GROMACS .gro file of C-alpha atoms in nm:
model
  500
    1UNK     CA    1   3.111   0.900   0.662
    2UNK     CA    2   2.687   0.816   0.626
    3UNK     CA    3   2.495   0.963   0.386
    4UNK     CA    4   2.277   1.215   0.512
    5UNK     CA    5   1.932   1.150   0.679
    6UNK     CA    6   1.652   1.242   0.429
    7UNK     CA    7   1.283   1.356   0.499
    8UNK     CA    8   0.956   1.290   0.341
    9UNK     CA    9   0.995   1.500   0.120
   10UNK     CA   10   1.326   1.429  -0.015
   11UNK     CA   11   1.224   1.004   0.016
   12UNK     CA   12   0.912   1.204  -0.263
   13UNK     CA   13   1.113   1.312  -0.476
   14UNK     CA   14   1.370   1.056  -0.489
   15UNK     CA   15   1.102   0.800  -0.634
   16UNK     CA   16   0.789   1.050  -0.776
   17UNK     CA   17   0.888   0.977  -1.106
   18UNK     CA   18   0.813   0.671  -1.087
   19UNK     CA   19   0.424   0.745  -1.088
   20UNK     CA   20   0.454   0.851  -1.418
   21UNK     CA   21   0.609   0.520  -1.534
   22UNK     CA   22   0.336   0.310  -1.371
   23UNK     CA   23   0.129   0.508  -1.557
   24UNK     CA   24   0.269   0.432  -1.895
   25UNK     CA   25   0.320   0.062  -1.782
   26UNK     CA   26  -0.054   0.026  -1.697
   27UNK     CA   27  -0.157   0.206  -2.025
   28UNK     CA   28   0.053  -0.081  -2.139
   29UNK     CA   29  -0.106  -0.339  -2.025
   30UNK     CA   30  -0.457  -0.277  -2.036
   31UNK     CA   31  -0.481  -0.148  -2.364
   32UNK     CA   32  -0.209  -0.331  -2.595
   33UNK     CA   33  -0.422  -0.590  -2.688
   34UNK     CA   34  -0.706  -0.352  -2.759
   35UNK     CA   35  -0.483  -0.175  -2.992
   36UNK     CA   36  -0.376  -0.462  -3.194
   37UNK     CA   37  -0.733  -0.588  -3.221
   38UNK     CA   38  -0.867  -0.288  -3.299
   39UNK     CA   39  -0.668  -0.227  -3.571
   40UNK     CA   40  -0.765  -0.603  -3.699
   41UNK     CA   41  -0.492  -0.835  -3.553
   42UNK     CA   42  -0.637  -1.172  -3.463
   43UNK     CA   43  -0.606  -1.289  -3.072
   44UNK     CA   44  -0.436  -1.592  -3.163
   45UNK     CA   45  -0.123  -1.385  -3.278
   46UNK     CA   46  -0.162  -1.123  -2.957
   47UNK     CA   47   0.145  -1.342  -2.806
   48UNK     CA   48   0.390  -1.330  -3.045
   49UNK     CA   49   0.315  -0.927  -3.057
   50UNK     CA   50   0.350  -0.912  -2.706
   51UNK     CA   51   0.639  -1.127  -2.641
   52UNK     CA   52   0.842  -0.784  -2.712
   53UNK     CA   53   0.747  -0.686  -2.347
   54UNK     CA   54   0.994  -0.944  -2.152
   55UNK     CA   55   1.241  -0.953  -2.402
   56UNK     CA   56   1.309  -0.590  -2.433
   57UNK     CA   57   1.325  -0.569  -1.994
   58UNK     CA   58   1.547  -0.908  -2.025
   59UNK     CA   59   1.830  -0.736  -2.303
   60UNK     CA   60   1.727  -0.347  -2.115
   61UNK     CA   61   1.810  -0.380  -1.808
   62UNK     CA   62   2.096  -0.587  -1.768
   63UNK     CA   63   2.295  -0.352  -1.985
   64UNK     CA   64   2.116   0.029  -1.885
   65UNK     CA   65   2.218  -0.129  -1.499
   66UNK     CA   66   2.618  -0.157  -1.620
   67UNK     CA   67   2.658   0.153  -1.830
   68UNK     CA   68   2.459   0.367  -1.502
   69UNK     CA   69   2.730   0.227  -1.304
   70UNK     CA   70   2.967   0.447  -1.555
   71UNK     CA   71   2.798   0.709  -1.609
   72UNK     CA   72   2.904   1.055  -1.444
   73UNK     CA   73   2.728   1.356  -1.656
   74UNK     CA   74   2.890   1.649  -1.423
   75UNK     CA   75   2.535   1.836  -1.293
   76UNK     CA   76   2.291   1.568  -1.449
   77UNK     CA   77   2.497   1.261  -1.251
   78UNK     CA   78   2.467   0.855  -1.323
   79UNK     CA   79   2.128   0.750  -1.305
   80UNK     CA   80   1.954   1.093  -1.401
   81UNK     CA   81   2.088   1.054  -1.786
   82UNK     CA   82   1.872   0.726  -1.824
   83UNK     CA   83   1.548   0.942  -1.677
   84UNK     CA   84   1.532   1.161  -1.915
   85UNK     CA   85   1.634   0.969  -2.231
   86UNK     CA   86   1.379   0.707  -2.121
   87UNK     CA   87   1.129   0.971  -1.987
   88UNK     CA   88   1.137   1.124  -2.364
   89UNK     CA   89   1.129   0.783  -2.605
   90UNK     CA   90   0.866   0.634  -2.407
   91UNK     CA   91   0.674   0.953  -2.385
   92UNK     CA   92   0.726   0.974  -2.812
   93UNK     CA   93   0.575   0.595  -2.850
   94UNK     CA   94   0.308   0.679  -2.593
   95UNK     CA   95   0.205   0.983  -2.809
   96UNK     CA   96   0.205   0.836  -3.143
   97UNK     CA   97   0.093   0.434  -3.026
   98UNK     CA   98  -0.264   0.560  -3.091
   99UNK     CA   99  -0.244   0.739  -3.388
  100UNK     CA  100  -0.109   0.379  -3.550
  101UNK     CA  101  -0.210   0.322  -3.872
  102UNK     CA  102  -0.129  -0.036  -3.879
  103UNK     CA  103   0.015  -0.359  -3.656
  104UNK     CA  104   0.352  -0.296  -3.776
  105UNK     CA  105   0.391   0.092  -3.729
  106UNK     CA  106   0.187  -0.057  -3.340
  107UNK     CA  107   0.404  -0.322  -3.263
  108UNK     CA  108   0.743  -0.110  -3.341
  109UNK     CA  109   0.593   0.167  -3.090
  110UNK     CA  110   0.517  -0.127  -2.802
  111UNK     CA  111   0.915  -0.252  -2.887
  112UNK     CA  112   0.961   0.124  -2.804
  113UNK     CA  113   0.719   0.205  -2.537
  114UNK     CA  114   0.867  -0.096  -2.328
  115UNK     CA  115   1.233  -0.058  -2.392
  116UNK     CA  116   1.167   0.348  -2.295
  117UNK     CA  117   1.019   0.254  -1.975
  118UNK     CA  118   1.225  -0.045  -1.885
  119UNK     CA  119   1.557   0.251  -1.928
  120UNK     CA  120   1.410   0.474  -1.686
  121UNK     CA  121   1.274   0.216  -1.439
  122UNK     CA  122   1.592   0.019  -1.387
  123UNK     CA  123   1.744   0.271  -1.293
  124UNK     CA  124   1.513   0.426  -1.030
  125UNK     CA  125   1.571   0.111  -0.837
  126UNK     CA  126   1.923   0.197  -0.783
  127UNK     CA  127   1.868   0.543  -0.715
  128UNK     CA  128   1.694   0.457  -0.387
  129UNK     CA  129   1.974   0.261  -0.283
  130UNK     CA  130   2.233   0.598  -0.425
  131UNK     CA  131   2.049   0.850  -0.260
  132UNK     CA  132   1.969   0.661   0.079
  133UNK     CA  133   2.160   0.526   0.380
  134UNK     CA  134   2.101   0.216   0.459
  135UNK     CA  135   1.883   0.239   0.756
  136UNK     CA  136   1.636   0.433   0.497
  137UNK     CA  137   1.609   0.145   0.223
  138UNK     CA  138   1.280   0.011   0.391
  139UNK     CA  139   1.107   0.324   0.363
  140UNK     CA  140   1.263   0.467   0.031
  141UNK     CA  141   1.100   0.150  -0.205
  142UNK     CA  142   0.816   0.150   0.050
  143UNK     CA  143   0.758   0.512  -0.088
  144UNK     CA  144   0.887   0.356  -0.432
  145UNK     CA  145   0.633   0.148  -0.453
  146UNK     CA  146   0.327   0.397  -0.339
  147UNK     CA  147   0.364   0.538  -0.628
  148UNK     CA  148   0.398   0.246  -0.858
  149UNK     CA  149   0.026   0.128  -0.674
  150UNK     CA  150  -0.169   0.510  -0.734
  151UNK     CA  151   0.000   0.542  -1.040
  152UNK     CA  152  -0.139   0.174  -1.207
  153UNK     CA  153  -0.477   0.352  -1.038
  154UNK     CA  154  -0.435   0.599  -1.271
  155UNK     CA  155  -0.347   0.426  -1.550
  156UNK     CA  156  -0.598   0.128  -1.568
  157UNK     CA  157  -0.871   0.388  -1.464
  158UNK     CA  158  -0.818   0.703  -1.665
  159UNK     CA  159  -0.996   0.513  -1.979
  160UNK     CA  160  -1.293   0.464  -1.814
  161UNK     CA  161  -1.276   0.819  -1.672
  162UNK     CA  162  -1.325   0.946  -2.046
  163UNK     CA  163  -1.617   0.743  -2.087
  164UNK     CA  164  -1.759   0.812  -1.830
  165UNK     CA  165  -1.740   1.176  -1.946
  166UNK     CA  166  -1.895   1.115  -2.293
  167UNK     CA  167  -1.593   1.039  -2.463
  168UNK     CA  168  -1.647   0.808  -2.698
  169UNK     CA  169  -1.513   0.428  -2.671
  170UNK     CA  170  -1.623   0.253  -2.954
  171UNK     CA  171  -1.440   0.364  -3.343
  172UNK     CA  172  -1.486   0.253  -3.727
  173UNK     CA  173  -1.340  -0.070  -3.791
  174UNK     CA  174  -0.921  -0.065  -3.788
  175UNK     CA  175  -0.932   0.305  -3.576
  176UNK     CA  176  -0.840   0.334  -3.199
  177UNK     CA  177  -1.094   0.460  -2.945
  178UNK     CA  178  -1.058   0.848  -2.876
  179UNK     CA  179  -1.116   0.713  -2.483
  180UNK     CA  180  -0.767   0.504  -2.538
  181UNK     CA  181  -0.551   0.836  -2.709
  182UNK     CA  182  -0.708   1.094  -2.472
  183UNK     CA  183  -0.562   0.771  -2.172
  184UNK     CA  184  -0.210   0.756  -2.357
  185UNK     CA  185  -0.146   1.135  -2.444
  186UNK     CA  186  -0.243   1.237  -2.078
  187UNK     CA  187  -0.020   0.905  -1.988
  188UNK     CA  188   0.268   1.081  -2.254
  189UNK     CA  189   0.260   1.381  -2.072
  190UNK     CA  190   0.263   1.272  -1.675
  191UNK     CA  191   0.492   1.034  -1.701
  192UNK     CA  192   0.719   1.304  -1.890
  193UNK     CA  193   0.660   1.566  -1.617
  194UNK     CA  194   0.689   1.297  -1.294
  195UNK     CA  195   1.031   1.230  -1.406
  196UNK     CA  196   1.133   1.565  -1.460
  197UNK     CA  197   1.052   1.669  -1.149
  198UNK     CA  198   1.260   1.364  -0.970
  199UNK     CA  199   1.590   1.530  -1.203
  200UNK     CA  200   1.499   1.877  -1.119
  201UNK     CA  201   1.422   1.794  -0.719
  202UNK     CA  202   1.750   1.579  -0.706
  203UNK     CA  203   2.113   1.645  -0.694
  204UNK     CA  204   2.318   1.274  -0.735
  205UNK     CA  205   2.629   1.199  -0.466
  206UNK     CA  206   2.948   1.281  -0.732
  207UNK     CA  207   3.171   0.932  -0.775
  208UNK     CA  208   3.416   1.077  -0.457
  209UNK     CA  209   3.174   1.179  -0.228
  210UNK     CA  210   2.987   0.822  -0.331
  211UNK     CA  211   3.363   0.673  -0.306
  212UNK     CA  212   3.384   0.820   0.022
  213UNK     CA  213   3.077   0.666   0.160
  214UNK     CA  214   3.188   0.318   0.014
  215UNK     CA  215   3.490   0.323   0.242
  216UNK     CA  216   3.266   0.345   0.555
  217UNK     CA  217   3.059   0.079   0.499
  218UNK     CA  218   3.121  -0.290   0.504
  219UNK     CA  219   3.109  -0.402   0.133
  220UNK     CA  220   3.042  -0.737  -0.103
  221UNK     CA  221   3.386  -0.794  -0.317
  222UNK     CA  222   3.189  -0.751  -0.677
  223UNK     CA  223   3.222  -1.069  -0.913
  224UNK     CA  224   3.536  -0.922  -1.172
  225UNK     CA  225   3.504  -0.966  -1.602
  226UNK     CA  226   3.813  -1.143  -1.579
  227UNK     CA  227   3.703  -1.429  -1.320
  228UNK     CA  228   3.568  -1.551  -1.686
  229UNK     CA  229   3.900  -1.605  -1.791
  230UNK     CA  230   3.906  -1.937  -1.585
  231UNK     CA  231   3.652  -2.087  -1.656
  232UNK     CA  232   3.641  -2.345  -1.924
  233UNK     CA  233   3.286  -2.341  -2.120
  234UNK     CA  234   3.098  -2.646  -1.994
  235UNK     CA  235   2.877  -2.451  -1.858
  236UNK     CA  236   2.816  -2.244  -2.128
  237UNK     CA  237   2.820  -2.590  -2.325
  238UNK     CA  238   2.560  -2.731  -2.113
  239UNK     CA  239   2.335  -2.418  -2.147
  240UNK     CA  240   2.351  -2.434  -2.510
  241UNK     CA  241   2.223  -2.821  -2.494
  242UNK     CA  242   2.021  -2.733  -2.282
  243UNK     CA  243   1.822  -2.500  -2.540
  244UNK     CA  244   1.813  -2.757  -2.793
  245UNK     CA  245   1.643  -3.035  -2.576
  246UNK     CA  246   1.362  -2.751  -2.521
  247UNK     CA  247   1.320  -2.704  -2.837
  248UNK     CA  248   1.319  -3.110  -2.989
  249UNK     CA  249   1.102  -3.136  -2.716
  250UNK     CA  250   0.853  -2.901  -2.848
  251UNK     CA  251   0.857  -2.988  -3.137
  252UNK     CA  252   0.798  -3.445  -3.025
  253UNK     CA  253   0.540  -3.355  -2.800
  254UNK     CA  254   0.375  -3.031  -3.074
  255UNK     CA  255   0.404  -2.760  -2.783
  256UNK     CA  256   0.287  -2.444  -2.820
  257UNK     CA  257   0.526  -2.218  -3.078
  258UNK     CA  258   0.647  -1.979  -2.749
  259UNK     CA  259   0.811  -2.316  -2.606
  260UNK     CA  260   1.116  -2.242  -2.898
  261UNK     CA  261   1.156  -1.875  -2.767
  262UNK     CA  262   1.252  -2.095  -2.418
  263UNK     CA  263   1.517  -2.261  -2.612
  264UNK     CA  264   1.668  -2.017  -2.796
  265UNK     CA  265   1.672  -1.815  -2.470
  266UNK     CA  266   1.905  -2.079  -2.361
  267UNK     CA  267   2.100  -2.151  -2.661
  268UNK     CA  268   2.153  -1.738  -2.698
  269UNK     CA  269   2.260  -1.723  -2.317
  270UNK     CA  270   2.544  -2.040  -2.324
  271UNK     CA  271   2.689  -1.883  -2.683
  272UNK     CA  272   2.693  -1.483  -2.525
  273UNK     CA  273   2.861  -1.680  -2.270
  274UNK     CA  274   3.150  -1.832  -2.537
  275UNK     CA  275   3.201  -1.500  -2.623
  276UNK     CA  276   3.251  -1.330  -2.251
  277UNK     CA  277   3.484  -1.585  -2.192
  278UNK     CA  278   3.700  -1.514  -2.459
  279UNK     CA  279   3.703  -1.144  -2.421
  280UNK     CA  280   3.811  -1.221  -2.097
  281UNK     CA  281   4.062  -1.457  -2.190
  282UNK     CA  282   4.180  -1.247  -2.450
  283UNK     CA  283   4.189  -0.883  -2.220
  284UNK     CA  284   3.926  -0.778  -2.272
  285UNK     CA  285   3.798  -0.742  -1.911
  286UNK     CA  286   3.631  -0.458  -1.920
  287UNK     CA  287   3.413  -0.501  -2.196
  288UNK     CA  288   3.043  -0.500  -2.128
  289UNK     CA  289   2.937  -0.847  -2.238
  290UNK     CA  290   3.206  -0.968  -2.029
  291UNK     CA  291   3.126  -0.769  -1.729
  292UNK     CA  292   2.739  -0.921  -1.753
  293UNK     CA  293   2.830  -1.181  -1.833
  294UNK     CA  294   3.061  -1.189  -1.494
  295UNK     CA  295   2.839  -1.025  -1.282
  296UNK     CA  296   2.544  -1.240  -1.361
  297UNK     CA  297   2.797  -1.552  -1.314
  298UNK     CA  298   2.953  -1.466  -0.973
  299UNK     CA  299   2.623  -1.308  -0.798
  300UNK     CA  300   2.674  -1.202  -0.467
  301UNK     CA  301   2.464  -1.590  -0.285
  302UNK     CA  302   2.229  -1.330  -0.084
  303UNK     CA  303   2.172  -1.195  -0.435
  304UNK     CA  304   2.074  -1.547  -0.558
  305UNK     CA  305   1.883  -1.722  -0.299
  306UNK     CA  306   1.661  -1.366  -0.356
  307UNK     CA  307   1.655  -1.440  -0.676
  308UNK     CA  308   1.462  -1.764  -0.665
  309UNK     CA  309   1.232  -1.585  -0.410
  310UNK     CA  310   1.196  -1.367  -0.732
  311UNK     CA  311   1.110  -1.608  -0.943
  312UNK     CA  312   0.857  -1.752  -0.769
  313UNK     CA  313   0.666  -1.447  -0.670
  314UNK     CA  314   0.675  -1.335  -1.049
  315UNK     CA  315   0.560  -1.650  -1.162
  316UNK     CA  316   0.260  -1.673  -0.938
  317UNK     CA  317   0.207  -1.267  -1.102
  318UNK     CA  318   0.240  -1.336  -1.419
  319UNK     CA  319   0.033  -1.655  -1.395
  320UNK     CA  320  -0.271  -1.403  -1.229
  321UNK     CA  321  -0.213  -1.109  -1.488
  322UNK     CA  322  -0.306  -1.344  -1.723
  323UNK     CA  323  -0.600  -1.552  -1.613
  324UNK     CA  324  -0.769  -1.345  -1.398
  325UNK     CA  325  -1.060  -1.246  -1.678
  326UNK     CA  326  -1.178  -1.620  -1.781
  327UNK     CA  327  -1.154  -1.698  -1.448
  328UNK     CA  328  -1.425  -1.411  -1.322
  329UNK     CA  329  -1.567  -1.471  -1.613
  330UNK     CA  330  -1.638  -1.863  -1.595
  331UNK     CA  331  -1.654  -1.902  -1.245
  332UNK     CA  332  -1.789  -1.588  -1.054
  333UNK     CA  333  -2.032  -1.469  -1.404
  334UNK     CA  334  -2.068  -1.850  -1.581
  335UNK     CA  335  -1.957  -1.713  -1.852
  336UNK     CA  336  -1.730  -1.851  -2.142
  337UNK     CA  337  -1.847  -1.646  -2.457
  338UNK     CA  338  -1.602  -1.365  -2.479
  339UNK     CA  339  -1.828  -1.156  -2.687
  340UNK     CA  340  -2.132  -1.158  -2.437
  341UNK     CA  341  -2.241  -0.908  -2.244
  342UNK     CA  342  -2.160  -1.169  -1.933
  343UNK     CA  343  -1.830  -1.199  -2.038
  344UNK     CA  344  -1.743  -0.818  -2.067
  345UNK     CA  345  -1.896  -0.694  -1.730
  346UNK     CA  346  -1.631  -0.976  -1.606
  347UNK     CA  347  -1.335  -0.841  -1.727
  348UNK     CA  348  -1.497  -0.452  -1.630
  349UNK     CA  349  -1.510  -0.598  -1.289
  350UNK     CA  350  -1.173  -0.736  -1.344
  351UNK     CA  351  -1.052  -0.421  -1.402
  352UNK     CA  352  -1.165  -0.311  -1.082
  353UNK     CA  353  -1.045  -0.564  -0.885
  354UNK     CA  354  -0.650  -0.472  -1.029
  355UNK     CA  355  -0.725  -0.123  -0.963
  356UNK     CA  356  -0.820  -0.250  -0.609
  357UNK     CA  357  -0.531  -0.446  -0.513
  358UNK     CA  358  -0.278  -0.111  -0.667
  359UNK     CA  359  -0.486   0.080  -0.415
  360UNK     CA  360  -0.392  -0.139  -0.133
  361UNK     CA  361  -0.079  -0.173  -0.229
  362UNK     CA  362   0.052   0.213  -0.230
  363UNK     CA  363  -0.130   0.183   0.109
  364UNK     CA  364   0.043  -0.100   0.272
  365UNK     CA  365   0.338   0.026   0.132
  366UNK     CA  366   0.312   0.290   0.335
  367UNK     CA  367   0.166   0.204   0.649
  368UNK     CA  368   0.164  -0.150   0.682
  369UNK     CA  369   0.543  -0.300   0.570
  370UNK     CA  370   0.710   0.000   0.728
  371UNK     CA  371   0.554  -0.068   1.085
  372UNK     CA  372   0.615  -0.439   0.963
  373UNK     CA  373   0.989  -0.408   0.875
  374UNK     CA  374   1.080  -0.188   1.179
  375UNK     CA  375   0.953  -0.471   1.456
  376UNK     CA  376   1.040  -0.811   1.260
  377UNK     CA  377   1.266  -0.710   1.018
  378UNK     CA  378   1.301  -0.751   0.623
  379UNK     CA  379   1.315  -1.079   0.541
  380UNK     CA  380   1.020  -1.177   0.779
  381UNK     CA  381   0.776  -0.930   0.655
  382UNK     CA  382   0.803  -1.073   0.287
  383UNK     CA  383   0.763  -1.343   0.425
  384UNK     CA  384   0.425  -1.241   0.554
  385UNK     CA  385   0.355  -1.066   0.204
  386UNK     CA  386   0.423  -1.355   0.039
  387UNK     CA  387   0.201  -1.543   0.256
  388UNK     CA  388  -0.061  -1.296   0.198
  389UNK     CA  389   0.016  -1.379  -0.141
  390UNK     CA  390  -0.132  -1.746  -0.146
  391UNK     CA  391  -0.419  -1.682   0.070
  392UNK     CA  392  -0.505  -1.425  -0.174
  393UNK     CA  393  -0.467  -1.637  -0.477
  394UNK     CA  394  -0.627  -1.997  -0.328
  395UNK     CA  395  -0.936  -1.774  -0.223
  396UNK     CA  396  -1.027  -1.732  -0.551
  397UNK     CA  397  -1.120  -2.147  -0.561
  398UNK     CA  398  -1.326  -2.119  -0.293
  399UNK     CA  399  -1.510  -1.780  -0.361
  400UNK     CA  400  -1.787  -1.725  -0.599
  401UNK     CA  401  -1.941  -1.418  -0.575
  402UNK     CA  402  -1.750  -1.184  -0.752
  403UNK     CA  403  -1.825  -0.907  -0.466
  404UNK     CA  404  -1.636  -1.088  -0.186
  405UNK     CA  405  -1.319  -1.063  -0.411
  406UNK     CA  406  -1.243  -0.767  -0.266
  407UNK     CA  407  -1.076  -0.969   0.036
  408UNK     CA  408  -0.904  -1.185  -0.210
  409UNK     CA  409  -0.767  -0.803  -0.406
  410UNK     CA  410  -0.677  -0.707  -0.059
  411UNK     CA  411  -0.426  -0.998   0.040
  412UNK     CA  412  -0.294  -0.972  -0.281
  413UNK     CA  413  -0.208  -0.623  -0.257
  414UNK     CA  414  -0.039  -0.670   0.082
  415UNK     CA  415   0.178  -0.889  -0.108
  416UNK     CA  416   0.212  -0.661  -0.429
  417UNK     CA  417   0.401  -0.441  -0.189
  418UNK     CA  418   0.612  -0.639  -0.019
  419UNK     CA  419   0.698  -0.737  -0.371
  420UNK     CA  420   0.764  -0.427  -0.492
  421UNK     CA  421   0.973  -0.326  -0.201
  422UNK     CA  422   1.115  -0.568   0.037
  423UNK     CA  423   1.360  -0.756  -0.189
  424UNK     CA  424   1.492  -0.415  -0.332
  425UNK     CA  425   1.573  -0.311   0.038
  426UNK     CA  426   1.689  -0.605   0.140
  427UNK     CA  427   1.916  -0.647  -0.178
  428UNK     CA  428   2.007  -0.233  -0.207
  429UNK     CA  429   2.178  -0.267   0.208
  430UNK     CA  430   2.350  -0.556   0.109
  431UNK     CA  431   2.561  -0.530  -0.220
  432UNK     CA  432   2.873  -0.249  -0.288
  433UNK     CA  433   2.737   0.002  -0.435
  434UNK     CA  434   3.018   0.041  -0.709
  435UNK     CA  435   2.782  -0.228  -0.912
  436UNK     CA  436   2.482  -0.156  -0.775
  437UNK     CA  437   2.287  -0.029  -1.080
  438UNK     CA  438   2.421  -0.382  -1.289
  439UNK     CA  439   2.332  -0.588  -0.987
  440UNK     CA  440   1.943  -0.457  -0.973
  441UNK     CA  441   1.918  -0.500  -1.327
  442UNK     CA  442   2.051  -0.834  -1.345
  443UNK     CA  443   1.802  -0.881  -1.008
  444UNK     CA  444   1.511  -0.697  -1.242
  445UNK     CA  445   1.624  -1.017  -1.478
  446UNK     CA  446   1.451  -1.298  -1.213
  447UNK     CA  447   1.085  -1.043  -1.309
  448UNK     CA  448   1.139  -1.130  -1.686
  449UNK     CA  449   1.264  -1.497  -1.700
  450UNK     CA  450   0.899  -1.634  -1.518
  451UNK     CA  451   0.678  -1.385  -1.726
  452UNK     CA  452   0.889  -1.572  -2.032
  453UNK     CA  453   0.837  -1.903  -1.829
  454UNK     CA  454   0.483  -1.843  -1.833
  455UNK     CA  455   0.424  -1.795  -2.123
  456UNK     CA  456   0.600  -2.093  -2.284
  457UNK     CA  457   0.468  -2.352  -2.083
  458UNK     CA  458   0.134  -2.242  -1.902
  459UNK     CA  459  -0.076  -2.298  -2.132
  460UNK     CA  460   0.036  -2.663  -2.276
  461UNK     CA  461   0.081  -2.752  -1.875
  462UNK     CA  462  -0.381  -2.693  -1.903
  463UNK     CA  463  -0.357  -2.831  -2.222
  464UNK     CA  464  -0.228  -3.141  -2.097
  465UNK     CA  465  -0.368  -3.120  -1.733
  466UNK     CA  466  -0.686  -2.954  -1.690
  467UNK     CA  467  -0.798  -2.828  -2.033
  468UNK     CA  468  -1.071  -2.571  -1.985
  469UNK     CA  469  -1.047  -2.519  -1.613
  470UNK     CA  470  -0.827  -2.199  -1.554
  471UNK     CA  471  -0.973  -2.217  -1.229
  472UNK     CA  472  -0.642  -2.458  -1.122
  473UNK     CA  473  -0.389  -2.232  -1.222
  474UNK     CA  474  -0.484  -1.992  -0.948
  475UNK     CA  475  -0.420  -2.334  -0.702
  476UNK     CA  476  -0.020  -2.371  -0.875
  477UNK     CA  477   0.004  -1.999  -0.813
  478UNK     CA  478  -0.031  -1.963  -0.417
  479UNK     CA  479   0.204  -2.316  -0.446
  480UNK     CA  480   0.445  -2.122  -0.576
  481UNK     CA  481   0.436  -1.884  -0.334
  482UNK     CA  482   0.465  -2.137  -0.083
  483UNK     CA  483   0.767  -2.243  -0.235
  484UNK     CA  484   0.893  -1.816  -0.252
  485UNK     CA  485   0.818  -1.897   0.153
  486UNK     CA  486   1.048  -2.184   0.187
  487UNK     CA  487   1.353  -2.017  -0.063
  488UNK     CA  488   1.262  -1.674   0.204
  489UNK     CA  489   1.365  -1.919   0.526
  490UNK     CA  490   1.697  -1.954   0.361
  491UNK     CA  491   1.776  -1.561   0.399
  492UNK     CA  492   1.672  -1.461   0.733
  493UNK     CA  493   2.009  -1.666   0.917
  494UNK     CA  494   2.213  -1.504   0.624
  495UNK     CA  495   2.054  -1.163   0.748
  496UNK     CA  496   2.120  -1.234   1.076
  497UNK     CA  497   2.490  -1.267   1.003
  498UNK     CA  498   2.470  -0.946   0.890
  499UNK     CA  499   2.293  -0.789   1.150
  500UNK     CA  500   1.998  -0.697   0.894
   0.00000   0.00000   0.00000
């Protein structure tokens, strides 16, 4: 028995909620530093406040994935309860954020917002796999990617649109401009209504029906938590030792304090692994910690190889998001003073460039990627997307006319569309349905880890190797995508053996 084929309306309804979720992410990414600084925070302390985003993703996604695999609330279903809960909490955070009376309140709302967006977002990835047959996975994630791109464009441009309509873009010291307030309020409403649309217009398959679908499909054997009982503590102790070594290196070489976070996470994972092993040995094999650690340690081989591709891909993306504004200001506008008019003009142009690549991604997801996937297969299509990103990043080193950077963003937009669609399509077609939520949550950890590594290490690397020359971070990003292509090449024969 196979799932019924979905028409375009079905594909639309399944993923429309991502449009609002991405508006929320875009508003967060574009405006949180502005909100913190408007409330009087020093620029040097911004990274410490921003660390909420990757940390909440690292913690929330595996937990929500684990829980959503085990949830069934009648008519509300398996994944949709998490859509609804996340949307309500995120909307509250978006409405409250621009009314923040102090930095501590804004920081608390950032934690709530990012956690809530992750609660909604992670099950959406598994939802596509739940609702669609394998031959529609590429199309399903392509539509989802189109909504991500469209939501990012709307969220990024909305404050500027408000200013163009005459809304005040400045405010007295300690207050947040009306353009930002209206943008966040609009984003809260758009997020809630778009997620509600998906909840109302879709109906999930009940557990018995899903079991019938799974019985007719070849599935990878899931890694049982009880396998942990057979493991020794050696690998866990190695993680702890690695974390201690990272902290010692940070102290010895006086690296940026963010490096300590990396060491702390390694130590925490080692301790969690020991706790999970002890729980498994004592018979607590359905415990959430033991299940998550067991599934993470025993990921299927294809997922491990895709995770390496994700690691390199998202490393390049985070480098771009952090460094594009200073690069364009310094090398294309000749400005290094953040208070200068040229620097502000460069920053405005970067905002438009980011809107361009998101718009390109929305179009490419619906047109180019499905066309390539049908003709070449999913893995070769993603390799083309990765190569497009490498070209886009490398072009920053040779193009000096700011207008020509539109060409760079077109290549980056194709890459962005591929990153958001193809790995998930490959993964959803290769995993057992019963574990789709937890595996998608664990897979998304490899989005978070690169962000933490880039935040922890890139600043120290720049100081050591190319101080005052941020352009070389784009060369580094292009190189990581070449490594991603090499990692992706190792997946092609695996998919060929599976007939994919």
